[in-house]
Short mmCIF file of C-alpha atoms and ligand atoms in Angstrom, two decimals:
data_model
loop_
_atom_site.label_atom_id
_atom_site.label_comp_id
_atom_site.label_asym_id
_atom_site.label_seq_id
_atom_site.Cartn_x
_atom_site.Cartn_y
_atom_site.Cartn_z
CA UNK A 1 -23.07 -0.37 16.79
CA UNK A 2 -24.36 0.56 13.48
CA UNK A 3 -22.66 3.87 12.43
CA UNK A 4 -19.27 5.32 13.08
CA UNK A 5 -17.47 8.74 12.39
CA UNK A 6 -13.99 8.53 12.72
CA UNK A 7 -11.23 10.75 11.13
CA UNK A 8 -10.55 11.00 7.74
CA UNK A 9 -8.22 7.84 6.58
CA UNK A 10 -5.53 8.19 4.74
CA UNK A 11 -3.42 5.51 2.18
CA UNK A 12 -0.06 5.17 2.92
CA UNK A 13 0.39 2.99 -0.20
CA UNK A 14 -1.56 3.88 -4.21
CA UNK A 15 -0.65 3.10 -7.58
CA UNK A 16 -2.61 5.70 -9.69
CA UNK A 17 -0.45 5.48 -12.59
CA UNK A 18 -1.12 7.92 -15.53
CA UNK A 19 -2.70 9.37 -18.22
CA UNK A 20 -6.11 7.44 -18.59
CA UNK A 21 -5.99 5.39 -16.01
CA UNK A 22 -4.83 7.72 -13.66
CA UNK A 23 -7.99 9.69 -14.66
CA UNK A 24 -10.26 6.87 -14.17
CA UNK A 25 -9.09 5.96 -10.49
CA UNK A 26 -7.88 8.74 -8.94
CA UNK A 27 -11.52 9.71 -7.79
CA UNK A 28 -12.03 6.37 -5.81
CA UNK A 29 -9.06 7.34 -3.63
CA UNK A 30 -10.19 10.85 -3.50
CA UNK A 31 -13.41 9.92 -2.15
CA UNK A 32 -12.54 8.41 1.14
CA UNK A 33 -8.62 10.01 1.82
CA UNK A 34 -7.50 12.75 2.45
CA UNK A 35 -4.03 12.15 1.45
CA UNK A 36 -1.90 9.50 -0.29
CA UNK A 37 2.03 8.23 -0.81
CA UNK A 38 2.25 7.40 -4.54
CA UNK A 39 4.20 5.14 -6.07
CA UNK A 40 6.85 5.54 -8.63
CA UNK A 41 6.63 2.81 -10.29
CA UNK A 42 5.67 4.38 -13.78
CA UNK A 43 6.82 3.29 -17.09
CA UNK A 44 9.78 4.93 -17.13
CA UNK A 45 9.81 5.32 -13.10
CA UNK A 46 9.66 8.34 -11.17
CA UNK A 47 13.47 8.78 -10.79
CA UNK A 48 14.18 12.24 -9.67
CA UNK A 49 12.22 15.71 -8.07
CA UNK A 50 11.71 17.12 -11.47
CA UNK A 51 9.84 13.61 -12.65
CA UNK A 52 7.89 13.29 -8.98
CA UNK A 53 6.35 16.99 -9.57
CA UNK A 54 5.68 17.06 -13.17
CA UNK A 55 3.65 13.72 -12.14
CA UNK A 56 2.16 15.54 -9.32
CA UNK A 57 0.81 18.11 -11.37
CA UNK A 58 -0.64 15.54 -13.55
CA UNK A 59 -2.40 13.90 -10.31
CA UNK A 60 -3.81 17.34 -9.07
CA UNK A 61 -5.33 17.59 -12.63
CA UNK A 62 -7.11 14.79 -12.06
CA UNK A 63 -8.43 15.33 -8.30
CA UNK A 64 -12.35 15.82 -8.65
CA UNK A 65 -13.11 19.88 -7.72
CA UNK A 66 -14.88 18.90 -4.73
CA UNK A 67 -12.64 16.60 -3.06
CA UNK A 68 -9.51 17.73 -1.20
CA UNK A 69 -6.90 15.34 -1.81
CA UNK A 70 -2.90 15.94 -1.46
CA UNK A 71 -0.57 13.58 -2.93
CA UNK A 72 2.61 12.63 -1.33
CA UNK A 73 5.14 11.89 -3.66
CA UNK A 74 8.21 9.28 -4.13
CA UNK A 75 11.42 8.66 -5.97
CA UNK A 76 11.93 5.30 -6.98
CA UNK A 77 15.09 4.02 -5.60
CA UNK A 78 18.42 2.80 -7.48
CA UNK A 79 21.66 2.14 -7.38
CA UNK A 80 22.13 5.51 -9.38
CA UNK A 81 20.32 7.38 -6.90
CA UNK A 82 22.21 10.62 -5.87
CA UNK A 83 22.03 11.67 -2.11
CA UNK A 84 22.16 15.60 -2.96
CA UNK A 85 19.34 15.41 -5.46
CA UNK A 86 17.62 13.64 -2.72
CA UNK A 87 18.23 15.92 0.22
CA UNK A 88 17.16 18.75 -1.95
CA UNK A 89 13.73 17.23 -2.77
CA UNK A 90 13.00 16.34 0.58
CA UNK A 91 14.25 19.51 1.93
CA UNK A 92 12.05 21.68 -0.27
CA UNK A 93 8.93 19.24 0.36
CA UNK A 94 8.49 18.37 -3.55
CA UNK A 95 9.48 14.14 -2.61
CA UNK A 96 8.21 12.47 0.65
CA UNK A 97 9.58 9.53 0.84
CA UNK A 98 12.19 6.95 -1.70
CA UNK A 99 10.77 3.97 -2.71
CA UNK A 100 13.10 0.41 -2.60
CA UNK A 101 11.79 -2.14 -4.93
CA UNK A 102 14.17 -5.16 -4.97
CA UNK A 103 15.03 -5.60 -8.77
CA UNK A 104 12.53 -7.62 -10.21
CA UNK A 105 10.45 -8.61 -6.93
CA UNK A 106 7.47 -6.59 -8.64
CA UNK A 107 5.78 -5.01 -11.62
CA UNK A 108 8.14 -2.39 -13.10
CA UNK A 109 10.83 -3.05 -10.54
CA UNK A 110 13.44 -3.72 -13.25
CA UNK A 111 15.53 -0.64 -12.91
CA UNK A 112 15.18 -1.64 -8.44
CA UNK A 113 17.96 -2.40 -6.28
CA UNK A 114 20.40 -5.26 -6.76
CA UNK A 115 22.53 -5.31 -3.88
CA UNK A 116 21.74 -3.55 -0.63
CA UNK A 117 25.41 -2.81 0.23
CA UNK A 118 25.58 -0.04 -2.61
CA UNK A 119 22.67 1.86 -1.45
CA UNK A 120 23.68 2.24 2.48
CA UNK A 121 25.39 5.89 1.86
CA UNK A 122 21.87 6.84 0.53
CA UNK A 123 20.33 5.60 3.55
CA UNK A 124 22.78 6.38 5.84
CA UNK A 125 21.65 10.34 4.34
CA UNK A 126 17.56 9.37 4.48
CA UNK A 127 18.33 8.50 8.24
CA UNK A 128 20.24 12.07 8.71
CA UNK A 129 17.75 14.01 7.06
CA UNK A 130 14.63 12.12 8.43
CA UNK A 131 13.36 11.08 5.12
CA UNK A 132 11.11 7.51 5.45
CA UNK A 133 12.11 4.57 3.20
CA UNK A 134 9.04 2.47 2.02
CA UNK A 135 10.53 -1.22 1.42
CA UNK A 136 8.57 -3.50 -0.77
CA UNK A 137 9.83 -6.73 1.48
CA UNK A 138 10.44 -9.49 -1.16
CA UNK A 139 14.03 -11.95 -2.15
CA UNK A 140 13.75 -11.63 -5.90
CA UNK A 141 15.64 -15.22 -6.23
CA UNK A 142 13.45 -17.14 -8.08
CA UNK A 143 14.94 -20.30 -6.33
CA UNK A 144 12.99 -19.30 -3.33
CA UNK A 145 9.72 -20.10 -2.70
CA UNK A 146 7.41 -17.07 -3.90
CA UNK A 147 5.47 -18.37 0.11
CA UNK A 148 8.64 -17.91 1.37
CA UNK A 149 9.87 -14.42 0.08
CA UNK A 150 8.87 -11.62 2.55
CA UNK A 151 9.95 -13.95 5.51
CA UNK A 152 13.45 -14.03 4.34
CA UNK A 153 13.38 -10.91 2.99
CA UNK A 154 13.01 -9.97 6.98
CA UNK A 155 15.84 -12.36 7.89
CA UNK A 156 18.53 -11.30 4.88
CA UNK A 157 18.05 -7.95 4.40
CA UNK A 158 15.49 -5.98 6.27
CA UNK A 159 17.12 -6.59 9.85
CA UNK A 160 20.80 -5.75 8.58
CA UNK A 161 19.40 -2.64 7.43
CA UNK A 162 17.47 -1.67 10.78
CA UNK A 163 20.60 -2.76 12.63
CA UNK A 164 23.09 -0.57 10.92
CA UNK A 165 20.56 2.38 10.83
CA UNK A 166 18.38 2.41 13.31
CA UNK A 167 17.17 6.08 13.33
CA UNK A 168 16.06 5.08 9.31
CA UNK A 169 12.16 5.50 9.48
CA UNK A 170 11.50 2.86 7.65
CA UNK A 171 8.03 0.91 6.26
CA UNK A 172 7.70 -2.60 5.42
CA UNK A 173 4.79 -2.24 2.88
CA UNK A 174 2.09 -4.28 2.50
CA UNK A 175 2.94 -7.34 4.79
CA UNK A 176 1.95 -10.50 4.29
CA UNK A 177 2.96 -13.08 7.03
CA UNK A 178 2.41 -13.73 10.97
CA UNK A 179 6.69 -13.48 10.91
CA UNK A 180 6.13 -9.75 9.56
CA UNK A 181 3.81 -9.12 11.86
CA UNK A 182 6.70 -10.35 15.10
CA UNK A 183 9.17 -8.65 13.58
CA UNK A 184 7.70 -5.23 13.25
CA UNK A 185 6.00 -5.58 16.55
CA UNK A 186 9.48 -6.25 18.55
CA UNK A 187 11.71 -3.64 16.13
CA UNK A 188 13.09 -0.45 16.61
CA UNK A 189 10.28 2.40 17.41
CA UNK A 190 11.38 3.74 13.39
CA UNK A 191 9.57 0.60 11.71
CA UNK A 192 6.06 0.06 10.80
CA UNK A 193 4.39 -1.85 8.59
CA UNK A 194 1.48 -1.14 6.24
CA UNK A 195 -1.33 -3.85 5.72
CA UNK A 196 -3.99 -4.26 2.22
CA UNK A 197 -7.72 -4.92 2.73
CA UNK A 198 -7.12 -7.60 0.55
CA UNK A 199 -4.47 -9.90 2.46
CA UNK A 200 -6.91 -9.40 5.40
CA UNK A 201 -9.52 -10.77 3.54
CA UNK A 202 -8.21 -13.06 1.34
CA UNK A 203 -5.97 -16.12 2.05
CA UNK A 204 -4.13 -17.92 -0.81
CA UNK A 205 -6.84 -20.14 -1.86
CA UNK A 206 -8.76 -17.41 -2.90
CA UNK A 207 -6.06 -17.76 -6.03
CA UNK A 208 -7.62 -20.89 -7.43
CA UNK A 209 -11.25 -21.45 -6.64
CA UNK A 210 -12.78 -23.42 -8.79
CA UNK A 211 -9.84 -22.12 -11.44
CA UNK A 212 -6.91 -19.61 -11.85
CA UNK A 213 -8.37 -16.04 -10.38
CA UNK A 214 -5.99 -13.62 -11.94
CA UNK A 215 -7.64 -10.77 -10.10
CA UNK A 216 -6.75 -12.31 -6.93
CA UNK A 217 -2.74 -12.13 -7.92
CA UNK A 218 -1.07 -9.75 -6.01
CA UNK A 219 2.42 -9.50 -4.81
CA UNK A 220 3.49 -10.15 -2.37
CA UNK A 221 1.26 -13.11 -2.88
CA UNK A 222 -1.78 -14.28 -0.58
CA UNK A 223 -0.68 -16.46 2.06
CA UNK A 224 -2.43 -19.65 4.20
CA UNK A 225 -4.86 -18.68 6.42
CA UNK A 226 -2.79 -18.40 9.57
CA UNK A 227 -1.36 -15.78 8.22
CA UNK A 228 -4.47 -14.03 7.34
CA UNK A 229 -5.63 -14.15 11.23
CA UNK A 230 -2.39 -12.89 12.19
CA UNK A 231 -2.61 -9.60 10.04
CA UNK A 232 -5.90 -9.33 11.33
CA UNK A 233 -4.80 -9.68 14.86
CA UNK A 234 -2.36 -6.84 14.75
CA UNK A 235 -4.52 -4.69 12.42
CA UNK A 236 -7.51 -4.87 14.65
CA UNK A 237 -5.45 -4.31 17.87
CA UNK A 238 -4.69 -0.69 17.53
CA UNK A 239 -1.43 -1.62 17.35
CA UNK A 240 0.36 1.83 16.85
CA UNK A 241 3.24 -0.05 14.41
CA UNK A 242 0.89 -0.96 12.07
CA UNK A 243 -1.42 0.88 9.55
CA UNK A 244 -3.23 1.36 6.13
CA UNK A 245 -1.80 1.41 2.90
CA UNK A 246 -3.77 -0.26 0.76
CA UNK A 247 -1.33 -1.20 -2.50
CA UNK A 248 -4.68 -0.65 -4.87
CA UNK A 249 -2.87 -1.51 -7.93
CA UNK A 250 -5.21 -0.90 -11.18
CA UNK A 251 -4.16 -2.84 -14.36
CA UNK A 252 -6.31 -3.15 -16.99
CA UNK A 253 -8.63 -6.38 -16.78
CA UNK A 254 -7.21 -7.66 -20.37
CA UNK A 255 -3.76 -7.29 -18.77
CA UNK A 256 -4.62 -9.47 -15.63
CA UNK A 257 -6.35 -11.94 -17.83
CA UNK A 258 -3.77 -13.24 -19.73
CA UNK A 259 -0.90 -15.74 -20.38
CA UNK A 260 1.00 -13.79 -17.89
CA UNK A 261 -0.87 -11.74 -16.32
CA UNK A 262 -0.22 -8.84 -13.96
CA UNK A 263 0.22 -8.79 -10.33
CA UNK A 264 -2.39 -6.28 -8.76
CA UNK A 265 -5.73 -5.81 -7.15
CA UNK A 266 -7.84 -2.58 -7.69
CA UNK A 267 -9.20 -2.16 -4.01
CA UNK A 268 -9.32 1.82 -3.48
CA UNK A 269 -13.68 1.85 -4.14
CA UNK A 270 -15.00 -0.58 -1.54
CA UNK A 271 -11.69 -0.12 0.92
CA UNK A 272 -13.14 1.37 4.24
CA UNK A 273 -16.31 -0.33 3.95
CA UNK A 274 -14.60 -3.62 3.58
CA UNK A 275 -12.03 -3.20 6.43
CA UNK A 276 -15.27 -1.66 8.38
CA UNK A 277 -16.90 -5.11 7.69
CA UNK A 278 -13.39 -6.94 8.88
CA UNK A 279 -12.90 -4.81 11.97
CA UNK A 280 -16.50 -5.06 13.20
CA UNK A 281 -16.35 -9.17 12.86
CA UNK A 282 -13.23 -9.13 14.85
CA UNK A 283 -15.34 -7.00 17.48
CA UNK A 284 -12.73 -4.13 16.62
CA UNK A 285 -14.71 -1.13 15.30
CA UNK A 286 -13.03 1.33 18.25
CA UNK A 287 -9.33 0.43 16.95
CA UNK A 288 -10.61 1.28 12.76
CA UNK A 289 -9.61 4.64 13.37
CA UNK A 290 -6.41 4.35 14.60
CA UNK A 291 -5.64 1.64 11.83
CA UNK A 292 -6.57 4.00 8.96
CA UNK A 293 -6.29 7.41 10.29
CA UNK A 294 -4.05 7.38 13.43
CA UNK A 295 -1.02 5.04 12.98
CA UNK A 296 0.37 6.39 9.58
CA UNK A 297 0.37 9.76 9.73
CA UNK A 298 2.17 9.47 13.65
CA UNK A 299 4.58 7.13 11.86
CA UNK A 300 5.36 9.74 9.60
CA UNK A 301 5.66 12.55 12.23
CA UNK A 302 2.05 14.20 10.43
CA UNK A 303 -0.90 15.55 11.95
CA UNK A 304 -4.44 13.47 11.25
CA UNK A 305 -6.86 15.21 9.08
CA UNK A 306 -8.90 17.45 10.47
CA UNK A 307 -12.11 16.50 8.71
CA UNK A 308 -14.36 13.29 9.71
CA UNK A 309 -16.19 10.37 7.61
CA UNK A 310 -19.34 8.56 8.94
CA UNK A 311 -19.42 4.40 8.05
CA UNK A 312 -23.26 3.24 8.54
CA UNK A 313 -24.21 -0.54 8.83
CA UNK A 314 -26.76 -1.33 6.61
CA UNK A 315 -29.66 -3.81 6.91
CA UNK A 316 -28.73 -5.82 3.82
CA UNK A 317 -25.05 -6.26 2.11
CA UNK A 318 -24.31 -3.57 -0.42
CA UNK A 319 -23.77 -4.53 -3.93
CA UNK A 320 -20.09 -3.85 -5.30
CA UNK A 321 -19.72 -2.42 -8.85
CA UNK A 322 -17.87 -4.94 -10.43
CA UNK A 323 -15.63 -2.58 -12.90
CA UNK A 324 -14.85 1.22 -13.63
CA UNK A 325 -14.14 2.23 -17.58
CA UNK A 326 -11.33 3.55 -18.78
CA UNK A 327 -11.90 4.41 -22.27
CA UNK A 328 -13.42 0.96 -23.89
CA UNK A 329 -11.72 -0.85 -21.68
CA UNK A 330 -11.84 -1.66 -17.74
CA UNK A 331 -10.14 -2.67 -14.50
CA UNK A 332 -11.93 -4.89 -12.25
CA UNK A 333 -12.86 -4.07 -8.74
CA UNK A 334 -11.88 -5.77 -5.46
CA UNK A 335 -14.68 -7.80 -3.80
CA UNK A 336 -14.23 -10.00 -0.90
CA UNK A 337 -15.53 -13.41 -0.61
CA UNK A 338 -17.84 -12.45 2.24
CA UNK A 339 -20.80 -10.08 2.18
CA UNK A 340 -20.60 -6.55 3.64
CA UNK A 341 -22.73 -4.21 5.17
CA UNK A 342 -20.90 -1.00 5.68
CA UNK A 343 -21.07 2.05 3.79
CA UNK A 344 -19.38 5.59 3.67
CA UNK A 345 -21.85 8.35 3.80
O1 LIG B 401 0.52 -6.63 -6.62
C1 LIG B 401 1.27 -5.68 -6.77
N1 LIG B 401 1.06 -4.76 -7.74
N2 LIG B 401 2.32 -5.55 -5.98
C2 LIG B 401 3.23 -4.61 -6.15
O2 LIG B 401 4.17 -4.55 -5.40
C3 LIG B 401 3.16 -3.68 -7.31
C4 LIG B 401 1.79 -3.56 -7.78
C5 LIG B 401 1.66 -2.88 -9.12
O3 LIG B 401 2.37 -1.91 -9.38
O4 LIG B 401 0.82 -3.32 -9.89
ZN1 LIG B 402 2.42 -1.37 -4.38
#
């Protein structure tokens, strides 16, 4: 097979941040999706309704004329949270879904959630009022293993939460390990997981060939290999639990080249045609549409887009732009360490 058309994907997971940035990357999500959660994780964070539209606005401002784009927006979950701003924001459509970032698992997760226990009466109201929680699945104890995070995560907090609230909708975001992958797959029908092109092409060597490769630091972190081939197992299955969100995180290349650099990959340019690439090596092409453009949006009780894109295999690998500009300065692009020969049209 050498050219596909399957409905228009969308990301269940983007970090467009703001101002100049936000100018310079929102296009490359534009381009390809049709719609997008956002995250809050701004500088301050996006705490409340009024914040999540008055960053809206500034998204729409930056949506090319041509492209029709709609941005789903988040609150970024604390202990301060209050359940009747909440229900209003959902009610009245201006916030999708609330964000939980462990304190500290993440960039700008300072202000996240310290202790579970004090957030339950918020989710206890999410679960009433059908709102979806997006967890990003990481222990912030530094004692633990950074390899080991997301797998206890699951064991410590994740699966006392889906017991006491099972009607939560819930997504474990961007997963990283085969033990994600078994727990999501034998949960309650309410939890799904989102997947990155770049844990399903990367594994954790990809970190240190040859030398540190900050733009291969991501959190959660890259895993060993097995892990790899079991995300790409349940991606490429058609697997209804499981879907797209990329986590395309840009930070500016002098911030992930330094001392201590930022956690991130930029992967929104190159996304279909790399997980095009991935699903038609694992003999999947027939289950890419239901990982980027089914799964989600039936997770989150949505319709799929109505509009198509066409993926053609080309004779010879395409060549990747390696950076976009903001300004004078620039954020690198995602490339995988094999060659690919799918294109959007
Ligand atoms: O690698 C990451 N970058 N992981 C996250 O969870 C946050 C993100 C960011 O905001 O840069
Ligand atoms: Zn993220």
């Amino acid at each position: 097979m050498d050219q596909i058309d399957i409905i228009k994907p969308d990301d269940w997971h983007v970090h467009f941040r703001d101002s100049d940035i936000l100018k310079a990357v929102l296009p490359e999500t534009s381009r390809h999706f049709a719609r997008a959660i956002v995250m809050p994780n701004l500088i301050p964070p996006i705490l409340n309704e009024n914040d999540a539209l008055q960053y809206k606005k500034r998204i729409e401002n930056a949506i090319p004329k041509n492209d029709d784009f709609n941005p789903f927006m988040t609150i970024y979950l604390t202990e301060k949270t209050k359940k009747n701003e909440l229900k209003y924001a959902h009610k009245n459509g201006a916030v999708f879904a609330v964000k939980l970032y462990p304190a500290g698992a993440t960039t700008n997760s300072a202000s996240g959630v310290k202790d579970i226990k004090k957030i339950m009466p918020i989710l206890e109201t999410m679960a009433e009022i059908k709102m979806p929680l997006l967890i990003h699945g990481e222990m912030t104890d530094q004692q633990i293993d950074i390899f080991d995070r997301e797998k206890i995560f699951i064991e410590k907090k994740l699966d006392f939460i889906c017991k006491e609230l099972p009607e939560l909708k819930i997504t474990l975001e961007h997963i990283t390990t085969k033990e994600a992958t078994t727990y999501i797959n034998e949960g309650n029908k309410n939890l799904a997981a989102s997947i990155t092109p770049h844990h399903l092409s990367l594994n954790r060597n990809a970190i240190f060939v040859g030398g540190i490769r900050p733009h291969n630091y991501c959190l959660p972190i890259l895993k060993r290999e097995t892990h790899r081939k079991a995300l790409i197992d349940m991606a490429t299955s058609g697997n209804s639990k499981f879907f797209l969100g990329t986590d395309t995180a840009p930070h500016l290349k002098g911030d992930k080249e330094s001392e201590c650099g930022c956690a991130g990959i930029f992967n929104a340019t190159y996304c279909m045609s790399i997980l095009a690439e991935i699903f038609d090596q694992n003999n999947s092409l027939d289950n890419l549409e239901s990982f980027t453009s089914l799964n989600g949006s039936n997770h989150y009780g949505l319709k799929p887009n109505s509009k198509k894109i066409r993926l053609l295999k080309r004779k010879y690998p395409i060549t990747f732009i390696d950076r976009i500009k903001v300004k004078k300065q620039s954020i690198i692009v995602f490339k995988p360490d094999f060659p690919v020969f799918w294109e959007v049209v």
